[in-house]
mmCIF file of N, CA and C in Angstrom:
data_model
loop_
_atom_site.group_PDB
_atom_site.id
_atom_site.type_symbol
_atom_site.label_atom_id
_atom_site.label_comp_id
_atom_site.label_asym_id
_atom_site.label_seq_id
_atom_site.Cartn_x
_atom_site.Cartn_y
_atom_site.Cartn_z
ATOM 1 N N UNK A 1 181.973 -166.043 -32.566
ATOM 2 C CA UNK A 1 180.700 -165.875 -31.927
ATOM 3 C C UNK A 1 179.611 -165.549 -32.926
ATOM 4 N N UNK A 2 179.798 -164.703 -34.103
ATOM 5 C CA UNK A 2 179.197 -164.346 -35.126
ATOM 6 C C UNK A 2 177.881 -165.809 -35.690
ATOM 7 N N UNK A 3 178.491 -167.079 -35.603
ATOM 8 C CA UNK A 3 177.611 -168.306 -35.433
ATOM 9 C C UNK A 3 176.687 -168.399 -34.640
ATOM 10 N N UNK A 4 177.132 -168.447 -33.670
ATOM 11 C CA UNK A 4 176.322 -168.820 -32.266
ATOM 12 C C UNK A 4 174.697 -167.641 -32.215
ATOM 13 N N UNK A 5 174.644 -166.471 -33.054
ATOM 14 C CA UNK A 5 173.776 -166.107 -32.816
ATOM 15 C C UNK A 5 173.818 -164.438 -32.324
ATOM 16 N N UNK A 6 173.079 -163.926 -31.771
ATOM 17 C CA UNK A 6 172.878 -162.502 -31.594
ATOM 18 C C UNK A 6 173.457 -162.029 -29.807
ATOM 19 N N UNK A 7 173.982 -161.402 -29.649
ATOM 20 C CA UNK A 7 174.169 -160.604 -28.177
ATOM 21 C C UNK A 7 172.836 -159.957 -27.989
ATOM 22 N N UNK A 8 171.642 -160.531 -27.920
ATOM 23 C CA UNK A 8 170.305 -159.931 -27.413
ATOM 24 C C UNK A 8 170.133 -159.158 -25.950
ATOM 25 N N UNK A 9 170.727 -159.092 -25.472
ATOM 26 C CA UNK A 9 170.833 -158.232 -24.236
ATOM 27 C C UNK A 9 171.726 -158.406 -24.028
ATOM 28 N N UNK A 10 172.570 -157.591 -22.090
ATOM 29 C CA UNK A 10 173.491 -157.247 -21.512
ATOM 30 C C UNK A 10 174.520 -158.461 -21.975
ATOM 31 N N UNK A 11 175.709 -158.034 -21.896
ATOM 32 C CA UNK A 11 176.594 -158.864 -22.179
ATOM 33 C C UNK A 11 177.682 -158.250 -20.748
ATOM 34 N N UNK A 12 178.139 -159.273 -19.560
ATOM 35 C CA UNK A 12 179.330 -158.647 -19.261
ATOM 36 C C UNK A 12 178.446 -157.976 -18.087
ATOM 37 N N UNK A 13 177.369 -157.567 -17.726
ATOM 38 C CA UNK A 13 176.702 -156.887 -16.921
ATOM 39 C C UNK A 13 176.956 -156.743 -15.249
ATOM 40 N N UNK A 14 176.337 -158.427 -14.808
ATOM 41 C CA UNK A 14 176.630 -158.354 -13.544
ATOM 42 C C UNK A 14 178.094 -159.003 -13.029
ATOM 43 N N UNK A 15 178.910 -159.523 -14.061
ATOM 44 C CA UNK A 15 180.484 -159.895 -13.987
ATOM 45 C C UNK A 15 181.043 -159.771 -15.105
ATOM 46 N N UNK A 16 181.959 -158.560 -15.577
ATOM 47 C CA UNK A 16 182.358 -158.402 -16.600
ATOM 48 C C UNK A 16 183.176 -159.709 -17.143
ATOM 49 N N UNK A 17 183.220 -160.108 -18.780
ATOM 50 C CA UNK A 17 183.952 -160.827 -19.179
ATOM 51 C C UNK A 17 185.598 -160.160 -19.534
ATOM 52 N N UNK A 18 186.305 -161.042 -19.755
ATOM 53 C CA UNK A 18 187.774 -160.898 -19.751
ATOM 54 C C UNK A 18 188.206 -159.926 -21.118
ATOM 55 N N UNK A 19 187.489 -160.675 -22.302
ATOM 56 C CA UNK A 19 187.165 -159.631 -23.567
ATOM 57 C C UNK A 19 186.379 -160.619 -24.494
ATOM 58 N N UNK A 20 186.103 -160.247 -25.843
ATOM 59 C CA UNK A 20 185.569 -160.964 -26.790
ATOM 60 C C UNK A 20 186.213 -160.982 -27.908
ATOM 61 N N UNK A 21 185.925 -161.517 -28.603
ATOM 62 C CA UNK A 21 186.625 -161.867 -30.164
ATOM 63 C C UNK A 21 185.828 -162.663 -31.254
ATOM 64 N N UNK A 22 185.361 -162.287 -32.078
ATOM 65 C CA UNK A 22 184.499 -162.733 -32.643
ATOM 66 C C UNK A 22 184.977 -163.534 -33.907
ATOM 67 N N UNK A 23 184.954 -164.425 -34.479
ATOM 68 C CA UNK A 23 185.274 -165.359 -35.847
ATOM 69 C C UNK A 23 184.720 -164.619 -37.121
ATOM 70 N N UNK A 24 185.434 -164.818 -38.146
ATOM 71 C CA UNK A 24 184.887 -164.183 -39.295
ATOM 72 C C UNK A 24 184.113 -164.559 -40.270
ATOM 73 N N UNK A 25 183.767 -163.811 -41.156
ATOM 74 C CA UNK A 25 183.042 -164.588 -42.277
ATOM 75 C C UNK A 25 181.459 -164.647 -42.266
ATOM 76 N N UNK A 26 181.083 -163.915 -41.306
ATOM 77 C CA UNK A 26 179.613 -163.632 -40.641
ATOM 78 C C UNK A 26 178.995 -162.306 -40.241
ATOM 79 N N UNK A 27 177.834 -162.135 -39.460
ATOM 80 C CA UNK A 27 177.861 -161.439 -38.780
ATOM 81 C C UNK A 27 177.428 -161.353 -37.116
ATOM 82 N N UNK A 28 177.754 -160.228 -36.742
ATOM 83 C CA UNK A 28 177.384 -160.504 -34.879
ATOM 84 C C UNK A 28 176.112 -159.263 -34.872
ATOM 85 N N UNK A 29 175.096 -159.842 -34.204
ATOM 86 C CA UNK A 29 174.037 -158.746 -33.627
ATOM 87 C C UNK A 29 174.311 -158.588 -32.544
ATOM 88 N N UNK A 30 174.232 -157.346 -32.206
ATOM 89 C CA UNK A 30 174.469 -156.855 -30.597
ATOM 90 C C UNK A 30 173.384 -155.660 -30.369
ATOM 91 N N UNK A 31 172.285 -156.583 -29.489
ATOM 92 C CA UNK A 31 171.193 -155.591 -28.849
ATOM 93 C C UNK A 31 171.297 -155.226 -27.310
ATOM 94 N N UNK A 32 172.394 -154.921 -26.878
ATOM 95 C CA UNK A 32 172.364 -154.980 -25.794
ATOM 96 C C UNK A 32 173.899 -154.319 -24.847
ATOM 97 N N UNK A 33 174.088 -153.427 -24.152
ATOM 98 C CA UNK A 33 175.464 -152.896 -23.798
ATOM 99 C C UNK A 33 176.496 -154.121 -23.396
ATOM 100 N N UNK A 34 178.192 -153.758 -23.920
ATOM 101 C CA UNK A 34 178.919 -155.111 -24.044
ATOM 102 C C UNK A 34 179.806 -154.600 -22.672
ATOM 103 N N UNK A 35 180.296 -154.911 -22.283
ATOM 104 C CA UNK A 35 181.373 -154.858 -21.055
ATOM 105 C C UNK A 35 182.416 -155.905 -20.588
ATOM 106 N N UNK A 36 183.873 -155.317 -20.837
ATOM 107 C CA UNK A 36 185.196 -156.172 -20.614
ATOM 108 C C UNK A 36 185.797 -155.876 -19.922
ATOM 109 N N UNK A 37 186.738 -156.288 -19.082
ATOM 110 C CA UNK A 37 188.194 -155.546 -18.544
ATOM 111 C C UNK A 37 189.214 -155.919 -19.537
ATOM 112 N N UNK A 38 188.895 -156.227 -20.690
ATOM 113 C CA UNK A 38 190.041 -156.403 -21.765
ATOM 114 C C UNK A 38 189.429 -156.461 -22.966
ATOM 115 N N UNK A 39 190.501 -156.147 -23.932
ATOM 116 C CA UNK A 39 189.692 -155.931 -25.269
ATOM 117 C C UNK A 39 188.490 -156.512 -26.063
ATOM 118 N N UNK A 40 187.960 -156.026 -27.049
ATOM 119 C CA UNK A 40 187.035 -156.143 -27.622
ATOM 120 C C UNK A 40 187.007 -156.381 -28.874
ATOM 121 N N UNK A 41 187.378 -157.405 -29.849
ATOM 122 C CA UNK A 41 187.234 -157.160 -31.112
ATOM 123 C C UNK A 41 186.330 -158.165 -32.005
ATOM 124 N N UNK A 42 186.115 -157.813 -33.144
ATOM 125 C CA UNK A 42 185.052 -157.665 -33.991
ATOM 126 C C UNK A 42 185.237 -157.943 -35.152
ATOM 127 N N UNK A 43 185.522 -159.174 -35.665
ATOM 128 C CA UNK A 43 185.927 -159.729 -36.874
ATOM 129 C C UNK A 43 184.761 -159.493 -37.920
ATOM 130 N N UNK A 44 183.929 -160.152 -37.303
ATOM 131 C CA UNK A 44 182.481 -160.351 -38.100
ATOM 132 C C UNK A 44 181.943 -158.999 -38.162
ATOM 133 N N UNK A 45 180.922 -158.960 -39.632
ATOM 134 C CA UNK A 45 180.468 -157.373 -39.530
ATOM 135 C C UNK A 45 179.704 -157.608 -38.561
ATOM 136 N N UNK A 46 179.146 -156.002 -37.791
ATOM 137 C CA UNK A 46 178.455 -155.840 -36.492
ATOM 138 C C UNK A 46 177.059 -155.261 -36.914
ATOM 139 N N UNK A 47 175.894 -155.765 -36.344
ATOM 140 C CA UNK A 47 174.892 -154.937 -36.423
ATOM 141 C C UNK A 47 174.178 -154.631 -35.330
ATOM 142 N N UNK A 48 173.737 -153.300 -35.231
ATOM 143 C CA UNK A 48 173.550 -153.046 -34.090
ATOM 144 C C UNK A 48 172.063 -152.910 -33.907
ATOM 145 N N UNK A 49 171.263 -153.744 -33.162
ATOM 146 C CA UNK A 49 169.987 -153.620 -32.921
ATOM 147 C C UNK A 49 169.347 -152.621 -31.852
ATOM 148 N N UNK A 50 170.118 -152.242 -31.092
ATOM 149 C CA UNK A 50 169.809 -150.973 -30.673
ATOM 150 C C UNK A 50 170.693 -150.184 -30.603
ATOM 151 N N UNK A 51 170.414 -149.379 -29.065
ATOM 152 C CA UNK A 51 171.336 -148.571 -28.804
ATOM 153 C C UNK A 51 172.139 -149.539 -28.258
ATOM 154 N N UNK A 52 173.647 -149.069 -28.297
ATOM 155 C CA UNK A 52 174.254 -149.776 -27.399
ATOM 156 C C UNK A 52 175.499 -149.120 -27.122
ATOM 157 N N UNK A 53 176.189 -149.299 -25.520
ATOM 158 C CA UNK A 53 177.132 -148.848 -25.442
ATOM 159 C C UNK A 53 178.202 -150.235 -24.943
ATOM 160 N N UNK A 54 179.865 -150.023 -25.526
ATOM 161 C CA UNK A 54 180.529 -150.910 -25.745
ATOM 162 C C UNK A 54 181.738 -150.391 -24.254
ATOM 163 N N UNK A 55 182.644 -151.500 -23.820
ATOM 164 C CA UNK A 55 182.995 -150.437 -22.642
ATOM 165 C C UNK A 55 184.424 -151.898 -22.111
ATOM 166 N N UNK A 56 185.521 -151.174 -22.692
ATOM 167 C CA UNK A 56 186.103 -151.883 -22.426
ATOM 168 C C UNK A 56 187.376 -151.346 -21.445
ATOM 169 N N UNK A 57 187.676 -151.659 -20.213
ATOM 170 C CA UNK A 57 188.287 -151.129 -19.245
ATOM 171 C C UNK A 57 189.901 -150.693 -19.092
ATOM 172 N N UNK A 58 189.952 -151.774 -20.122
ATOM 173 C CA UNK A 58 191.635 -152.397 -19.878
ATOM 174 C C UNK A 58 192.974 -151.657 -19.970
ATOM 175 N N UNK A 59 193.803 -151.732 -19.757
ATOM 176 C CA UNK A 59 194.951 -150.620 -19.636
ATOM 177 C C UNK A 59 195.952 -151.170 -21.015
ATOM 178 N N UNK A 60 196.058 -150.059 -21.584
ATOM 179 C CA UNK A 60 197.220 -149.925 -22.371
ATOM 180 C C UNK A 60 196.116 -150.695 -23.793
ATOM 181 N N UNK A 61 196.494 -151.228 -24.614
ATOM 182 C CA UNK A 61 196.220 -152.163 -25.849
ATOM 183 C C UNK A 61 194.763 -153.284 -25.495
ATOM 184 N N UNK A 62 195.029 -153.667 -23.687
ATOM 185 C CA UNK A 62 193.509 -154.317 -23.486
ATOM 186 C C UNK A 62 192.536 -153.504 -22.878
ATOM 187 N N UNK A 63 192.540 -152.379 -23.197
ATOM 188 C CA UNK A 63 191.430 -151.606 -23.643
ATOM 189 C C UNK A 63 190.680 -151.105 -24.800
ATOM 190 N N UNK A 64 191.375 -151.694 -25.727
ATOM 191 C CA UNK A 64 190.813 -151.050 -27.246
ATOM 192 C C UNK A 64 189.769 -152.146 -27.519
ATOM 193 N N UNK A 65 188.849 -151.363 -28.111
ATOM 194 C CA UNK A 65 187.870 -151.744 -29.109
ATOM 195 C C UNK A 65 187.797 -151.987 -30.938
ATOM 196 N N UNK A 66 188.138 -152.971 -31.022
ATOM 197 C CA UNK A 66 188.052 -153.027 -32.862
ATOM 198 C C UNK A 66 186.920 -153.210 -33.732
ATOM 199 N N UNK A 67 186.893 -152.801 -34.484
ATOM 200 C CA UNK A 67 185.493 -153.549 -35.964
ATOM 201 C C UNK A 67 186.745 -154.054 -37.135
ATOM 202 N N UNK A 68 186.924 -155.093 -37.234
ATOM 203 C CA UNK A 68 187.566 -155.512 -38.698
ATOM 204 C C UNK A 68 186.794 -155.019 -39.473
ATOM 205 N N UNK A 69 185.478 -155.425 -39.472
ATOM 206 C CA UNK A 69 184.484 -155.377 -40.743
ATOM 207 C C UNK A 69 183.749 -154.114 -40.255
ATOM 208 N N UNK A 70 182.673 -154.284 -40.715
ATOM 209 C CA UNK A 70 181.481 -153.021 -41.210
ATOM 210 C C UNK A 70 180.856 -152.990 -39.850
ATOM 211 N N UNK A 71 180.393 -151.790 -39.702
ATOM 212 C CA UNK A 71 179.140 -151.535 -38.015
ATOM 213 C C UNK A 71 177.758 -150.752 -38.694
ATOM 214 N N UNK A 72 176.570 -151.605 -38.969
ATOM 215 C CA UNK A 72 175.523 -151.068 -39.416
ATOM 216 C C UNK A 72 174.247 -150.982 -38.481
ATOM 217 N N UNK A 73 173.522 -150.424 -38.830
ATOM 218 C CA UNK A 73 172.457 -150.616 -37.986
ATOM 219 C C UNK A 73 171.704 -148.757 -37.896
ATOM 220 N N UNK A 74 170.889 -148.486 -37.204
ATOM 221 C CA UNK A 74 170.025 -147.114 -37.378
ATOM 222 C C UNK A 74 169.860 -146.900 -35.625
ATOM 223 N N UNK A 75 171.005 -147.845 -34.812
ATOM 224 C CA UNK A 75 170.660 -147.397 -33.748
ATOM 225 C C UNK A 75 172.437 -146.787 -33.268
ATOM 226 N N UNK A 76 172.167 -145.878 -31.917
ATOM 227 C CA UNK A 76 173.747 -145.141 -31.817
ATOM 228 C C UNK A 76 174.245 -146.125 -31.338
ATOM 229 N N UNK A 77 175.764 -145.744 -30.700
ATOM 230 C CA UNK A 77 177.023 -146.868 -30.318
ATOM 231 C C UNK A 77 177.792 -145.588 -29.730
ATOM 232 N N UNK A 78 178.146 -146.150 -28.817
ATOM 233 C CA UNK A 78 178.671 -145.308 -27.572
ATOM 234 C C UNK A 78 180.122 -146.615 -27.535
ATOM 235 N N UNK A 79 181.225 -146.369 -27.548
ATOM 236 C CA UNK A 79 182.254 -146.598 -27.550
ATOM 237 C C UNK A 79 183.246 -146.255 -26.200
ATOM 238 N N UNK A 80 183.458 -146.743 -25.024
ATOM 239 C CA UNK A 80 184.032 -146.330 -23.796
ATOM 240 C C UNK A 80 185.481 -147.051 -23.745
ATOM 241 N N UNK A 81 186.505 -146.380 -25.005
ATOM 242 C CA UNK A 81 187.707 -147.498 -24.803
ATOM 243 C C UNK A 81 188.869 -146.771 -24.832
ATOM 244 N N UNK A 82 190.455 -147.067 -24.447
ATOM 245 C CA UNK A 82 191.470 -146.267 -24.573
ATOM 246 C C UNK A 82 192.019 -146.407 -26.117
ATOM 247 N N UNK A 83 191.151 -147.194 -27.224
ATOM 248 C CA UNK A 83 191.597 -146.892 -28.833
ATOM 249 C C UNK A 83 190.678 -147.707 -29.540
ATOM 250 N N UNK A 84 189.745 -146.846 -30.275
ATOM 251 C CA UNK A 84 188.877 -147.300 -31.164
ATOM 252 C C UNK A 84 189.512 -147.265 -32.870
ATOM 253 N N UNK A 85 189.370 -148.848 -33.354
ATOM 254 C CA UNK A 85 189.745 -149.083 -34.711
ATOM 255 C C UNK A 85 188.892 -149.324 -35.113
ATOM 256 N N UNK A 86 188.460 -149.065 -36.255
ATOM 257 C CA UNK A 86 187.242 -149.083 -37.161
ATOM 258 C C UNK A 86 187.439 -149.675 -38.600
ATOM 259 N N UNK A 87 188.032 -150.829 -39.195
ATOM 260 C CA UNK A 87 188.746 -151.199 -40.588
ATOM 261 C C UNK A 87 189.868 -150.859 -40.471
ATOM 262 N N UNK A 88 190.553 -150.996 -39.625
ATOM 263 C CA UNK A 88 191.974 -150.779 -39.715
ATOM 264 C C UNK A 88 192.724 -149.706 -39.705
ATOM 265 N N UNK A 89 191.258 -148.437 -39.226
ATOM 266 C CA UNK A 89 191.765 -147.039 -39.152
ATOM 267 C C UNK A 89 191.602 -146.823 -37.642
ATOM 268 N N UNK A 90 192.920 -146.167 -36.958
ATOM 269 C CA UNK A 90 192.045 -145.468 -35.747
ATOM 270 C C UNK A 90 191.530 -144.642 -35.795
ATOM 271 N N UNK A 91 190.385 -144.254 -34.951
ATOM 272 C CA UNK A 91 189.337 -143.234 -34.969
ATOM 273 C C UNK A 91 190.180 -142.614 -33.200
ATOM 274 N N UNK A 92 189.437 -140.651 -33.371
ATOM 275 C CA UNK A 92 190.055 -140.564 -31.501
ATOM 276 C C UNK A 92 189.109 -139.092 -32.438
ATOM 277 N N UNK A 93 188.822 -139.083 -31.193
ATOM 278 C CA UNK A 93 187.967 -137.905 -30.824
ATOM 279 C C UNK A 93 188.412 -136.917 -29.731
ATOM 280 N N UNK A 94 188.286 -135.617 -30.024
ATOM 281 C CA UNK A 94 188.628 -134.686 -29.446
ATOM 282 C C UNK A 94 190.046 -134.662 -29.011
ATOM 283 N N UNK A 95 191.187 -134.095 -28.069
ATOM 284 C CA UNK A 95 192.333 -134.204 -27.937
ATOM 285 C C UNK A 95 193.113 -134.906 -28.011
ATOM 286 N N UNK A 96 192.329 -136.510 -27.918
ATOM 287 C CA UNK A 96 193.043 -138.008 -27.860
ATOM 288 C C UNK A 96 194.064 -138.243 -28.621
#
């Protein structure tokens, strides 16, 4: 997806998509909150043009959220998933 251009607004909004997956070797802009009932991942580095929150529903493994690559940008990221990977590290916050 990283080709095709920028996630400029809602993604997933008024009918969530199944999940995403992005191709590598690029990058993906995402201005806009993403929403799945299944995973989320992120080959291409990510930049984030605003705020955005990411929100993936799915039970067990199709709920996680990935970044292969880099997440830049000066705006926050709100992460709503059952396992956030970040380069190949998991990240978990608080008791998780």
């Amino acid at each position: 997806m990283g080709r095709f251009g920028p996630f400029g607004g809602v993604v997933g909004g008024t009918t969530n998509l199944t999940s995403i997956t992005t191709d590598a070797g690029g990058t993906v802009s995402i201005g806009g909150n993403v929403t799945t009932t299944g995973a989320q991942t992120y080959n291409d580095a990510v930049v984030l043009m605003r705020d955005t929150v990411l929100t993936s529903s799915g039970a067990g493994a199709a709920g996680n959220i990935s970044f292969v690559s880099s997440v830049m940008g000066d705006s926050a990221l709100t992460a709503n998933a059952r396992a956030l990977t970040v380069n190949g590290t998991n990240v978990s916050f608080g008791s998780a």
